[in-house]
Coordinates of C-alpha atoms and ligand atoms in Angstrom, one line a residue:
X51 CA -2.6 -20.8 24.8
X52 CA -4.2 -17.9 22.6
X53 CA -2.1 -15.5 24.5
X54 CA 1.1 -17.2 23.7
X55 CA 0.2 -17.3 20.3
X56 CA -0.6 -13.7 20.0
X57 CA 2.5 -12.9 21.8
X58 CA 4.6 -15.3 19.2
X59 CA 3.1 -13.5 16.2
X60 CA 3.4 -10.2 17.8
X61 CA 7.0 -10.9 18.1
X62 CA 7.5 -12.6 14.7
X63 CA 5.7 -9.6 13.0
X64 CA 8.1 -7.1 14.9
X65 CA 11.3 -9.1 14.0
X66 CA 10.2 -8.9 10.4
X67 CA 9.4 -5.1 10.6
X68 CA 12.8 -4.7 12.1
X69 CA 14.4 -6.7 9.3
X70 CA 13.8 -3.5 7.1
X71 CA 16.7 -1.7 9.1
X72 CA 19.3 -4.2 7.9
X73 CA 20.5 -1.9 5.5
X74 CA 21.0 0.8 7.9
X75 CA 23.2 -1.1 10.6
X76 CA 26.0 1.4 11.2
X77 CA 22.9 3.9 12.0
X78 CA 21.5 1.4 14.3
X79 CA 24.3 0.9 16.2
X80 CA 25.0 4.7 16.6
X81 CA 21.2 5.0 17.9
X82 CA 21.9 2.2 20.5
X83 CA 25.1 4.0 21.4
X84 CA 23.1 7.2 22.1
X85 CA 20.2 5.6 23.9
X86 CA 22.7 3.8 26.3
X87 CA 24.5 7.2 26.8
X88 CA 21.2 8.8 27.4
X89 CA 20.2 6.1 29.7
X90 CA 23.3 6.0 31.8
X91 CA 23.8 9.7 32.0
X92 CA 20.1 10.1 33.0
X93 CA 20.7 7.8 35.9
X94 CA 24.1 9.3 36.7
X95 CA 22.6 12.7 37.2
X96 CA 19.9 11.7 39.3
X97 CA 22.4 9.8 41.5
X98 CA 24.9 12.7 41.8
X99 CA 21.8 14.1 43.9
X100 CA 23.3 12.0 46.7
X101 CA 26.9 13.3 47.1
X102 CA 25.6 16.9 46.6
X103 CA 22.8 16.6 49.2
X104 CA 25.1 14.6 51.5
X105 CA 28.1 17.4 50.8
X106 CA 25.5 20.2 51.8
X107 CA 23.6 18.6 54.6
X108 CA 25.9 16.4 56.4
X109 CA 28.2 17.6 59.0
X110 CA 31.7 17.7 57.6
X111 CA 35.2 18.0 59.5
X112 CA 36.3 20.3 56.7
X113 CA 33.3 22.3 55.4
X114 CA 35.5 24.4 53.0
X115 CA 37.2 21.1 51.3
X116 CA 34.1 20.0 51.0
X117 CA 32.4 22.9 49.2
X118 CA 35.6 23.1 47.1
X119 CA 34.9 19.4 46.0
X120 CA 31.5 19.9 45.4
X121 CA 31.9 23.2 43.0
X122 CA 35.1 22.0 41.4
X123 CA 34.2 18.3 40.7
X124 CA 30.7 17.1 41.7
X125 CA 28.7 20.0 39.9
X126 CA 31.1 20.1 36.8
X127 CA 30.7 16.4 36.4
X128 CA 27.1 16.8 36.8
X129 CA 26.8 19.5 34.2
X130 CA 29.0 17.3 31.8
X131 CA 26.9 14.5 32.2
X132 CA 23.8 16.4 31.5
X133 CA 25.4 17.7 28.3
X134 CA 26.3 14.1 27.4
X135 CA 22.6 13.4 28.0
X136 CA 21.1 16.1 25.9
X137 CA 23.6 15.4 22.9
X138 CA 22.9 11.8 22.9
X139 CA 19.1 12.6 23.3
X140 CA 19.4 14.6 20.4
X141 CA 21.3 12.0 18.3
X142 CA 18.8 9.3 19.5
X143 CA 15.7 11.4 18.6
X144 CA 17.0 12.3 15.2
X145 CA 18.4 8.8 14.3
X146 CA 15.2 7.3 15.6
X147 CA 12.8 9.6 13.1
X148 CA 15.4 9.0 10.2
X149 CA 15.3 5.2 10.9
X150 CA 11.5 5.0 11.1
X151 CA 11.0 7.0 8.1
X152 CA 13.1 4.7 6.3
X153 CA 11.3 1.5 7.4
X154 CA 8.3 3.0 6.4
X155 CA 9.5 4.3 3.0
X156 CA 10.8 0.8 2.2
X157 CA 7.4 -1.0 3.1
X158 CA 5.3 1.7 1.5
X159 CA 7.6 1.0 -1.8
X160 CA 7.4 -2.9 -1.2
X161 CA 3.5 -2.5 -1.1
X162 CA 3.4 -0.1 -4.1
X163 CA 5.7 -2.4 -6.4
X164 CA 4.0 -5.6 -5.3
X165 CA 0.7 -4.0 -6.2
X166 CA 2.2 -3.2 -9.8
X167 CA 2.9 -7.0 -10.3
X168 CA -0.1 -8.5 -9.2
X169 CA -2.2 -10.3 -11.6
X170 CA -5.4 -8.5 -13.0
X171 CA -7.6 -11.2 -10.9
X172 CA -6.4 -9.9 -7.7
X173 CA -7.7 -6.3 -8.8
X174 CA -11.1 -7.5 -9.7
X175 CA -11.8 -8.6 -6.2
X176 CA -10.7 -5.6 -4.6
X177 CA -11.7 -1.9 -3.8
X178 CA -9.3 0.3 -5.3
X179 CA -9.6 2.9 -2.6
X180 CA -9.3 0.1 0.0
X181 CA -5.9 -0.7 -1.4
X182 CA -4.6 2.7 -1.6
X183 CA -5.7 2.9 2.0
X184 CA -3.1 0.2 2.9
X185 CA -0.2 2.4 1.3
X186 CA -1.3 5.6 2.9
X187 CA -3.4 4.8 6.4
X188 CA -1.8 1.6 7.5
X189 CA 1.6 2.8 6.6
X190 CA 0.9 6.0 8.3
X191 CA -0.4 4.2 11.6
X192 CA 3.1 2.2 11.4
X193 CA 5.2 5.3 11.0
X194 CA 3.4 7.1 13.8
X195 CA 4.1 4.4 16.2
X196 CA 7.1 2.7 15.3
X197 CA 9.2 5.8 16.1
X198 CA 8.2 5.8 19.6
X199 CA 8.3 2.0 19.8
X200 CA 11.6 1.1 18.1
X201 CA 13.1 4.1 19.7
X202 CA 11.6 5.4 22.8
X203 CA 10.7 1.8 23.9
X204 CA 14.3 0.6 23.8
X205 CA 15.5 3.8 25.3
X206 CA 13.0 3.4 28.1
X207 CA 14.2 -0.1 28.8
X208 CA 17.9 1.0 28.9
X209 CA 16.9 3.6 31.1
X210 CA 14.8 1.5 33.5
X211 CA 17.8 -1.1 33.5
X212 CA 20.5 1.5 34.4
X213 CA 18.4 3.3 36.8
X214 CA 17.4 -0.4 38.6
X215 CA 21.1 -1.2 38.7
X216 CA 21.9 2.1 40.4
X217 CA 19.1 1.5 42.8
X218 CA 20.5 -2.1 43.6
X219 CA 23.8 -0.7 44.0
X220 CA 22.8 1.6 46.3
X221 CA 20.5 -0.5 48.4
X222 CA 19.2 -3.8 47.2
X223 CA 16.3 -3.9 49.6
X224 CA 14.9 -0.7 48.7
X225 CA 15.5 -1.4 45.1
X226 CA 13.5 -4.7 45.5
X227 CA 10.6 -2.8 46.9
X228 CA 10.8 -0.1 44.3
X229 CA 11.0 -2.6 41.3
X230 CA 8.4 -5.2 42.5
X231 CA 5.8 -2.9 40.7
X232 CA 6.8 -3.7 37.4
X233 CA 5.8 -7.1 36.9
X234 CA 2.5 -6.4 38.7
X235 CA 1.8 -3.4 36.3
X236 CA 2.7 -5.4 33.3
X237 CA -0.4 -7.4 33.5
X238 CA -2.9 -4.8 32.8
X239 CA -0.6 -3.3 30.2
X240 CA -0.6 -6.5 28.5
X241 CA -4.3 -7.3 28.5
X242 CA -5.3 -3.8 27.5
X243 CA -2.8 -4.1 24.5
X244 CA -4.5 -7.1 23.2
X245 CA -7.9 -5.1 23.1
X246 CA -6.1 -2.4 21.4
X247 CA -4.8 -4.5 18.8
X248 CA -8.1 -6.2 17.9
X249 CA -9.7 -2.7 17.6
X250 CA -7.0 -1.2 15.7
X251 CA -7.0 -3.9 13.0
X252 CA -10.7 -3.7 12.8
X253 CA -10.6 0.2 12.7
X254 CA -8.0 0.2 9.8
X255 CA -10.4 -2.4 7.9
X256 CA -13.2 0.1 8.4
X257 CA -11.1 3.0 7.4
X258 CA -9.8 1.3 4.1
X259 CA -13.8 0.6 3.4
X260 CA -14.3 4.4 4.0
X261 CA -11.6 5.2 1.6
X262 CA -13.0 3.0 -0.9
X263 CA -16.2 4.3 -0.8
X264 CA -14.8 8.2 -1.2
X265 CA -12.8 7.0 -4.1
X266 CA -15.6 5.3 -5.7
X267 CA -18.1 8.3 -5.3
X268 CA -15.6 11.0 -6.3
X269 CA -14.6 8.6 -9.4
X270 CA -18.4 8.2 -10.1
X271 CA -19.5 11.7 -9.4
X272 CA -21.3 12.8 -12.4
X273 CA -23.5 9.4 -12.1
X274 CA -24.1 10.1 -8.4
X275 CA -25.3 13.9 -9.2
X276 CA -27.2 12.7 -12.4
X277 CA -29.2 10.3 -10.8
X278 CA -29.6 12.5 -7.3
X279 CA -27.8 9.9 -5.1
X280 CA -26.1 12.3 -3.1
X281 CA -28.2 11.5 0.0
X282 CA -28.0 8.1 -0.4
X283 CA -24.2 8.2 -0.8
X284 CA -24.2 10.5 2.4
X285 CA -26.1 7.8 4.4
X286 CA -23.9 5.0 3.3
X287 CA -21.0 7.2 4.3
X288 CA -22.5 8.3 7.8
X289 CA -23.2 4.6 8.7
X290 CA -19.5 3.4 7.9
X291 CA -18.0 6.5 9.5
X292 CA -20.1 6.0 12.8
X293 CA -18.9 2.3 12.7
X294 CA -15.4 3.8 12.5
X295 CA -16.1 6.0 15.3
X296 CA -17.4 3.2 17.5
X297 CA -14.3 0.9 16.9
X298 CA -11.9 3.8 17.4
X299 CA -13.3 4.7 20.8
X300 CA -13.2 1.1 21.7
X301 CA -9.4 1.4 21.2
X302 CA -9.2 4.8 22.9
X303 CA -11.2 3.4 25.9
X304 CA -8.5 0.6 26.1
X305 CA -5.9 3.2 26.0
X306 CA -7.6 5.7 28.4
X307 CA -8.2 2.8 31.0
X308 CA -4.9 1.2 31.2
X309 CA -3.0 4.4 32.0
X310 CA -4.8 5.3 35.3
X311 CA -4.6 1.6 36.2
X312 CA -0.9 1.5 36.0
X313 CA -0.6 4.9 37.7
X314 CA -2.5 3.7 40.7
X315 CA -0.3 0.5 40.9
X316 CA 2.8 2.8 40.8
X317 CA 1.3 5.2 43.4
X318 CA 0.8 2.4 45.5
X319 CA 4.2 0.9 45.2
X320 CA 5.7 4.4 45.7
X321 CA 3.9 4.7 49.2
X322 CA 5.1 1.4 50.4
X323 CA 8.4 2.5 49.4
X324 CA 8.1 5.6 51.3
X325 CA 6.9 3.7 54.5
X326 CA 9.7 1.4 54.1
X327 CA 12.0 4.1 53.9
X328 CA 10.8 6.3 56.9
X329 CA 11.1 3.1 58.9
X330 CA 14.8 3.1 57.8
X331 CA 15.2 6.8 58.6
X332 CA 13.4 7.3 61.7
X333 CA 13.7 4.1 63.5
X334 CA 16.8 2.1 62.2
X335 CA 18.4 5.4 61.4
X336 CA 20.5 3.7 58.6
X337 CA 19.3 6.0 55.7
X338 CA 21.1 9.3 55.1
X339 CA 19.1 12.5 53.6
X340 CA 21.1 12.2 50.4
X341 CA 20.4 8.6 49.9
X342 CA 16.7 9.4 50.7
X343 CA 16.7 12.2 48.3
X344 CA 18.6 10.5 45.5
X345 CA 16.6 7.2 45.6
X346 CA 13.5 9.0 45.4
X347 CA 14.7 11.0 42.6
X348 CA 15.7 7.8 40.8
X349 CA 12.4 6.2 41.6
X350 CA 10.7 9.5 40.2
X351 CA 12.6 8.9 37.0
X352 CA 11.7 5.1 36.9
X353 CA 8.0 5.2 37.2
X354 CA 7.1 7.4 34.4
X355 CA 8.8 4.8 32.3
X356 CA 5.9 2.5 33.5
X357 CA 3.7 4.8 31.7
X358 CA 5.6 5.1 28.7
X359 CA 5.6 1.3 28.3
X360 CA 1.9 1.4 28.8
X361 CA 1.5 3.9 25.8
X362 CA 4.3 2.2 23.8
X363 CA 2.8 -1.0 24.2
X364 CA -0.5 0.1 23.1
X365 CA 1.2 2.0 20.3
X366 CA 3.1 -1.3 19.3
X367 CA -0.4 -3.2 19.1
X368 CA -1.7 -0.4 16.8
X369 CA 1.2 -0.6 14.7
X370 CA 1.3 -4.4 14.7
X371 CA -2.4 -4.6 13.5
X372 CA -1.3 -2.2 10.7
X373 CA 1.9 -4.1 9.8
X374 CA -0.2 -7.2 9.7
X375 CA -2.4 -5.8 7.2
X376 CA 0.4 -4.8 4.8
X377 CA 2.4 -8.1 5.3
X378 CA -0.6 -10.0 4.5
X379 CA -0.7 -8.4 1.1
X380 CA 2.7 -9.0 0.5
X381 CA 2.6 -12.5 1.6
X382 CA -0.8 -14.0 0.4
X383 CA -1.2 -12.6 -3.1
X384 CA 1.6 -14.0 -5.4
X385 CA 2.8 -11.6 -7.9
X386 CA 3.0 -12.2 -11.7
X387 CA 6.7 -13.0 -12.1
X388 CA 8.4 -14.6 -14.9
X389 CA 9.3 -18.0 -15.1
X390 CA 12.9 -18.9 -14.0
X391 CA 13.9 -19.6 -17.5
X392 CA 11.5 -17.3 -19.2
X393 CA 12.7 -16.1 -22.7
X394 CA 12.6 -12.7 -24.7
X395 CA 10.9 -13.2 -27.9
X396 CA 10.9 -10.9 -31.1
X397 CA 7.7 -9.5 -32.9
X398 CA 5.3 -12.2 -34.3
X399 CA 6.6 -14.1 -37.2
X400 CA 4.2 -16.5 -38.1
X401 CA 1.0 -16.7 -35.7
X402 CA -0.5 -16.3 -32.7
X403 CA -2.6 -19.4 -31.9
X404 CA -5.0 -20.5 -29.2
X405 CA -5.3 -24.3 -28.4
X406 CA -8.3 -25.6 -26.4
X407 CA -8.3 -22.5 -24.1
X408 CA -10.7 -22.6 -21.3
X409 CA -11.0 -20.0 -18.6
X410 CA -13.0 -18.9 -15.6
X411 CA -12.8 -16.1 -13.3
X412 CA -14.8 -17.8 -10.7
X413 CA -14.4 -21.4 -9.8
X414 CA -17.1 -23.4 -11.6
X415 CA -18.3 -20.5 -14.0
X416 CA -16.6 -21.2 -17.2
X417 CA -16.3 -18.2 -19.4
X418 CA -14.1 -19.4 -22.4
X419 CA -14.8 -23.0 -23.4
X420 CA -12.2 -25.0 -25.5
X421 CA -11.4 -21.7 -27.8
X422 CA -9.0 -22.7 -30.6
X423 CA -8.1 -20.4 -33.5
X424 CA -4.9 -18.6 -34.9
X425 CA -4.1 -15.1 -35.8
X426 CA -1.9 -15.0 -38.7
X427 CA 0.8 -12.1 -39.0
X428 CA -0.8 -9.3 -41.0
X429 CA -4.2 -10.4 -40.6
X430 CA -7.2 -8.4 -39.2
X431 CA -9.4 -10.9 -37.2
X432 CA -12.7 -9.3 -36.1
X433 CA -14.6 -10.6 -32.8
X434 CA -18.1 -10.3 -32.9
X435 CA -21.0 -11.7 -30.9
X436 CA -23.7 -10.9 -28.2
X437 CA -22.6 -8.9 -25.1
X438 CA -21.2 -11.1 -22.3
X439 CA -20.2 -13.9 -24.7
X440 CA -16.4 -13.4 -23.7
X441 CA -15.1 -11.4 -26.5
X442 CA -12.9 -9.1 -24.1
X443 CA -11.9 -12.1 -21.8
X444 CA -10.4 -13.7 -25.0
X445 CA -8.6 -10.5 -25.9
X446 CA -7.3 -10.4 -22.4
X447 CA -5.7 -13.4 -22.6
X448 CA -3.2 -12.4 -25.1
X449 CA -1.1 -9.8 -22.9
X450 CA -1.5 -12.5 -20.3
X451 CA -3.7 -10.5 -18.1
X452 CA -5.3 -13.9 -17.2
X453 CA -4.0 -17.3 -17.6
X454 CA -6.0 -20.0 -19.3
X455 CA -7.4 -22.6 -16.7
X456 CA -6.8 -25.3 -19.3
X457 CA -5.1 -25.1 -23.0
X458 CA -2.4 -23.1 -24.3
X459 CA -1.6 -19.8 -26.3
X460 CA 1.3 -19.6 -28.4
X461 CA 3.2 -16.6 -29.8
X462 CA 4.9 -18.6 -32.8
X463 CA 6.3 -21.5 -31.3
X464 CA 6.6 -20.4 -27.8
X465 CA 3.9 -20.7 -25.2
X466 CA 2.9 -17.5 -23.4
X467 CA 4.1 -18.6 -19.8
X468 CA 7.5 -19.3 -21.1
X469 CA 8.0 -15.7 -22.4
X470 CA 8.9 -12.8 -20.1
X471 CA 5.9 -10.7 -19.5
X472 CA 7.7 -7.4 -20.5
X473 CA 9.0 -8.9 -23.8
X474 CA 5.6 -10.1 -24.6
X475 CA 3.6 -7.0 -23.9
X476 CA 6.3 -4.8 -25.7
X477 CA 5.2 -6.2 -29.1
X478 CA 1.3 -5.6 -28.1
X479 CA -0.6 -2.4 -28.4
X480 CA -4.1 -2.1 -26.6
X481 CA -6.8 0.4 -27.3
X482 CA -9.6 -0.1 -25.1
X483 CA -13.3 1.2 -24.9
X484 CA -12.6 3.2 -21.8
X485 CA -9.6 5.3 -23.1
X486 CA -7.6 5.4 -19.9
X487 CA -5.9 8.5 -19.7
X488 CA -3.7 10.3 -17.0
X489 CA -4.0 13.5 -15.1
X490 CA -1.0 14.8 -17.4
X491 CA -0.2 16.7 -20.3
X492 CA -1.3 15.6 -23.8
X493 CA 2.2 15.1 -24.8
X494 CA 3.0 12.7 -21.8
X495 CA -0.2 10.9 -22.3
X496 CA 0.7 10.1 -26.0
X497 CA 4.3 9.2 -25.0
X498 CA 2.8 6.8 -22.2
X499 CA 4.4 3.3 -23.1
X500 CA 7.5 5.0 -24.8
X501 CA 8.8 7.5 -22.5
X502 CA 11.5 9.6 -23.9
X503 CA 10.0 9.8 -27.4
X504 CA 11.0 13.1 -29.3
X505 CA 8.4 15.7 -29.6
X506 CA 8.5 15.2 -33.5
X507 CA 7.6 11.5 -33.0
X508 CA 4.8 12.6 -30.6
X509 CA 3.6 15.0 -33.0
X510 CA 3.6 12.6 -35.9
X511 CA 1.7 9.9 -34.1
X512 CA -0.9 12.7 -33.1
X513 CA -1.3 13.7 -36.8
X514 CA -1.5 10.2 -37.9
X515 CA -4.2 9.9 -35.1
X516 CA -6.0 13.1 -36.8
X517 CA -5.6 14.6 -33.2
X518 CA -2.8 17.1 -34.1
X519 CA -5.3 19.9 -35.0
X520 CA -7.5 19.8 -32.1
X521 CA -4.5 19.4 -29.8
X522 CA -3.1 22.5 -31.1
X523 CA -6.3 24.3 -30.4
X524 CA -6.3 23.4 -26.5
X525 CA -4.9 26.1 -24.5
X526 CA -1.5 25.1 -24.0
X527 CA -1.3 22.7 -26.9
X528 CA 0.6 19.8 -26.2
X529 CA 1.2 20.9 -23.0
X530 CA -2.2 21.1 -21.7
X531 CA -3.1 19.1 -18.8
X532 CA -6.3 17.1 -19.8
X533 CA -7.7 16.3 -16.1
X534 CA -8.0 13.0 -14.3
X535 CA -9.0 10.3 -16.9
X536 CA -9.0 13.0 -19.5
X537 CA -12.3 14.7 -18.5
X538 CA -11.2 18.0 -20.1
X539 CA -11.6 16.4 -23.6
X540 CA -14.4 15.2 -25.6
X541 CA -15.2 11.4 -25.8
X542 CA -13.8 11.2 -29.7
X543 CA -10.7 13.4 -28.8
X544 CA -9.8 11.0 -25.8
X545 CA -10.1 8.0 -28.2
X546 CA -7.9 9.7 -30.5
X547 CA -5.3 10.6 -27.8
X548 CA -5.5 7.0 -27.0
X549 CA -5.1 5.9 -30.8
X550 CA -2.0 8.3 -31.0
X551 CA -0.5 6.6 -28.1
X552 CA -0.9 3.3 -29.7
X553 CA 0.6 4.5 -32.9
X554 CA 3.7 6.0 -31.1
X555 CA 4.4 2.6 -29.3
X556 CA 4.0 1.2 -33.0
X557 CA 3.1 -2.3 -31.9
X558 CA 3.5 -5.4 -34.3
X559 CA 0.3 -6.8 -32.6
X560 CA -2.9 -4.6 -31.9
X561 CA -5.7 -5.5 -29.8
X562 CA -8.7 -2.9 -30.4
X563 CA -11.7 -2.9 -28.4
X564 CA -13.9 -0.7 -30.6
X565 CA -16.0 1.8 -28.6
X566 CA -19.7 1.2 -28.3
X567 CA -20.9 4.5 -27.7
X568 CA -21.8 6.5 -30.8
X569 CA -19.9 9.7 -31.3
X570 CA -21.2 12.6 -33.4
X571 CA -20.9 12.1 -37.1
X572 CA -17.8 14.5 -37.4
X573 CA -16.0 13.0 -34.3
X574 CA -17.0 9.2 -35.7
X575 CA -15.3 10.1 -39.0
X576 CA -12.1 11.2 -37.2
X577 CA -11.8 8.3 -35.0
X578 CA -12.6 5.8 -37.9
X579 CA -9.8 7.4 -39.9
X580 CA -7.5 7.2 -37.0
X581 CA -8.3 3.6 -36.4
X582 CA -7.5 2.8 -39.9
X583 CA -4.3 4.7 -39.6
X584 CA -3.4 2.4 -36.5
X585 CA -4.5 -0.8 -37.7
X586 CA -2.6 -0.3 -41.2
X587 CA -1.0 -3.6 -42.1
X588 CA -0.7 -4.7 -38.3
X589 CA -1.8 -8.0 -37.1
X590 CA -4.9 -6.9 -35.4
X591 CA -7.5 -8.6 -33.2
X592 CA -10.6 -6.2 -33.1
X593 CA -13.8 -6.3 -31.0
X594 CA -15.8 -4.9 -33.6
X595 CA -18.8 -3.0 -33.4
X596 CA -18.8 -1.0 -36.6
X597 CA -19.8 -2.7 -39.9
X598 CA -17.0 -0.8 -41.9
X599 CA -14.3 -2.7 -39.7
X600 CA -16.0 -6.0 -39.8
X601 CA -16.1 -5.6 -43.7
X602 CA -12.5 -5.0 -44.0
X603 CA -11.5 -8.1 -41.6
X604 CA -9.7 -10.8 -43.1
X605 CA -11.9 -13.2 -40.9
X606 CA -14.6 -12.7 -38.7
X607 CA -14.9 -15.2 -35.4
X608 CA -18.3 -15.1 -33.8
X609 CA -18.2 -15.6 -30.2
X610 CA -21.1 -17.0 -28.2
X611 CA -21.1 -18.2 -24.5
X612 CA -17.4 -18.7 -24.5
X613 CA -17.3 -20.6 -27.9
X614 CA -16.5 -19.7 -31.3
X615 CA -19.7 -20.7 -33.0
X616 CA -19.2 -19.3 -36.7
X617 CA -16.1 -18.2 -38.7
X618 CA -15.4 -16.7 -42.0
X619 CA -16.0 -13.5 -44.0
X620 CA -19.0 -11.1 -43.9
X621 CA -20.7 -12.4 -46.9
X622 CA -20.0 -16.0 -46.4
X623 CA -21.5 -15.7 -42.9
X624 CA -24.4 -13.9 -44.0
X625 CA -25.2 -16.7 -46.2
X626 CA -25.1 -19.1 -43.5
X627 CA -28.1 -17.5 -41.9
X628 CA -26.7 -18.4 -38.4
X629 CA -25.9 -16.1 -35.4
X630 CA -23.9 -13.8 -37.3
X631 CA -27.0 -13.1 -39.6
X632 CA -29.2 -12.7 -36.9
X633 CA -26.9 -10.1 -35.3
X634 CA -26.4 -8.3 -38.3
X635 CA -30.1 -8.1 -38.9
X636 CA -30.6 -6.9 -35.2
X637 CA -27.7 -4.5 -35.0
X638 CA -25.9 -3.4 -37.7
X639 CA -28.8 -3.1 -40.5
X640 CA -30.7 -0.9 -38.6
X641 CA -28.1 1.2 -37.0
X642 CA -26.3 1.6 -40.2
X643 CA -22.3 2.1 -39.6
X644 CA -22.4 2.7 -35.7
X645 CA -24.4 0.1 -33.8
X646 CA -24.5 0.2 -30.3
X647 CA -24.5 -3.2 -28.6
Ligands
LIG143 P1 -17.9 -9.7 -24.0 O1 -16.7 -8.7 -24.1 O2 -18.2 -10.5 -25.1 O3 -18.9 -8.8 -23.6 P2 -16.8 -10.4 -21.7 O4 -15.4 -11.1 -21.8 O5 -16.6 -8.9 -21.0 O6 -17.9 -10.7 -22.7 O7 -17.4 -11.1 -20.4 C1 -17.8 -12.5 -20.5 C2 -18.4 -13.0 -19.2 O8 -17.4 -13.0 -18.1 C3 -19.5 -12.2 -18.6 O9 -20.4 -13.2 -18.1 C4 -19.1 -11.4 -17.6 O10 -19.8 -11.2 -16.7 C5 -18.0 -12.1 -17.1 N1 -16.8 -11.3 -16.3 C6 -16.1 -10.4 -17.2 N2 -15.2 -9.9 -16.4 C7 -15.1 -10.6 -15.2 C8 -14.5 -10.4 -14.2 N3 -13.3 -9.6 -13.9 N4 -14.7 -11.2 -13.0 C9 -15.8 -12.1 -13.0 N5 -16.6 -12.3 -14.2 C10 -16.2 -11.4 -15.4

């Protein structure tokens, strides 16, 4: 029962993979033609041994005519057939590589595009290095095996069918003895294939963990070094790596064991065939030397195919395990797609309104509880409160990084889920605490979000963000590559580049997560000025850590344990002597303008 299920699932996966060949119908037809030609000519060339041997060794009444026929007809025909075999072999090999490369290219793009559309909640639950491994390693396994499977597998099958037909045509009894080995050999091939598939899937999973580990260690290399955790990481890596080795060896054992078994079965069958042929040649005397040699030649071309099938079946199982992992992502995680009749909206006209919004990352653990407030056009609203209270979560609901579990959010009169995501996000600018910069030039980092912006606009934005001067002082100015995540810049510089990026995008609504880490006085002043420039008269929701920002805000919302517990302006809230007053005393008063949380 389990085996039938396995076989059915393999078959369905295989069919789905072949579906990627649809756009290349004409090439598929061409590759099939090449395969058939190559199979038929291989059998034909072998078959030609019979007339050649018979003509050479059988007594003929007219040796000269026989010789002429051999030289002028049989040999040239064989040479032409061999030429066709070579040309079709080339066509097949080339097209086969082309098609498998294309299948893999499509699958890789599908996966990558799918990743880009997935909701944030998906990424929270995954290790990024592990995901990248699906696009690289899993797809690579697929690429390595698929070429053999789709191409060589089918070609071998066609060769087997043509050779078998010729054998039956020559002598059905001998053909029967020669072919009976195939169903017998299929059994171990199939059994070992299952082992290979399971081990291969497991191996790919461990490899993706290994990748995630490498990714995480390298991304946090400063912390690893600073805390002297090199040995700890080395040990963690070694353990996962040796598990990987064990699983890989399980797969390799299955590969290695199946081949000798199949070979032995083939040798046994071959010996039976020889006994039968010898009996026919010596005792019954109804087998010519030509038939004998040609038959043996054909069987010699046939039996290696058994070994091929064995290798290919194993390869297919590895490929299917990898395919399964890729399709799993494509199938089980829904991308964030726009509703069918989603609309395009303009910049905010009146207000953004939260109505009784509740949200939980993990079922049963509510983070936002019945939050209601509105952010009016042109207003600066500051969110303050203890760490972990839900401020960032609340801000993340606006660009729809997350969906409320209950309640609604309105962009003017439109509920957010009725708006096209791209349209909604085009009106929102986000500057986060961790300024995310890419390994690219400063210019491209600023222009991220507005590709094609002119250099003049980019420079203007940099000037407004008080970044122009330091940028000019970098080795290649705006063309300086700033290293992965901007490591070649100081904290304050990174922030100003990120602010310049937001200024260039010029979003009507700004979400600002002020950095908590204190900068030196000079940098702080520049960043502060840049932020003021950015906020201007923009509608802004700011997760505020600076007293200066809080004072300037039109309204302050105090968020604690997922609720808005106080609302008002600085002076009013202080008078209330509630949570805000407490926070102020604890944080801002002692730390003056740049308190850390
Ligand atoms: P704040 O910005 O006020 O510090 P957050 O919105 O970051 O608070 O976090 C609120 C709560 O949500 C915290 O308890 C935090 O642990 C939890 N949380 C934040 N992000 C996630 C996440 N991606 N998955 C699960 N829980 C999260």
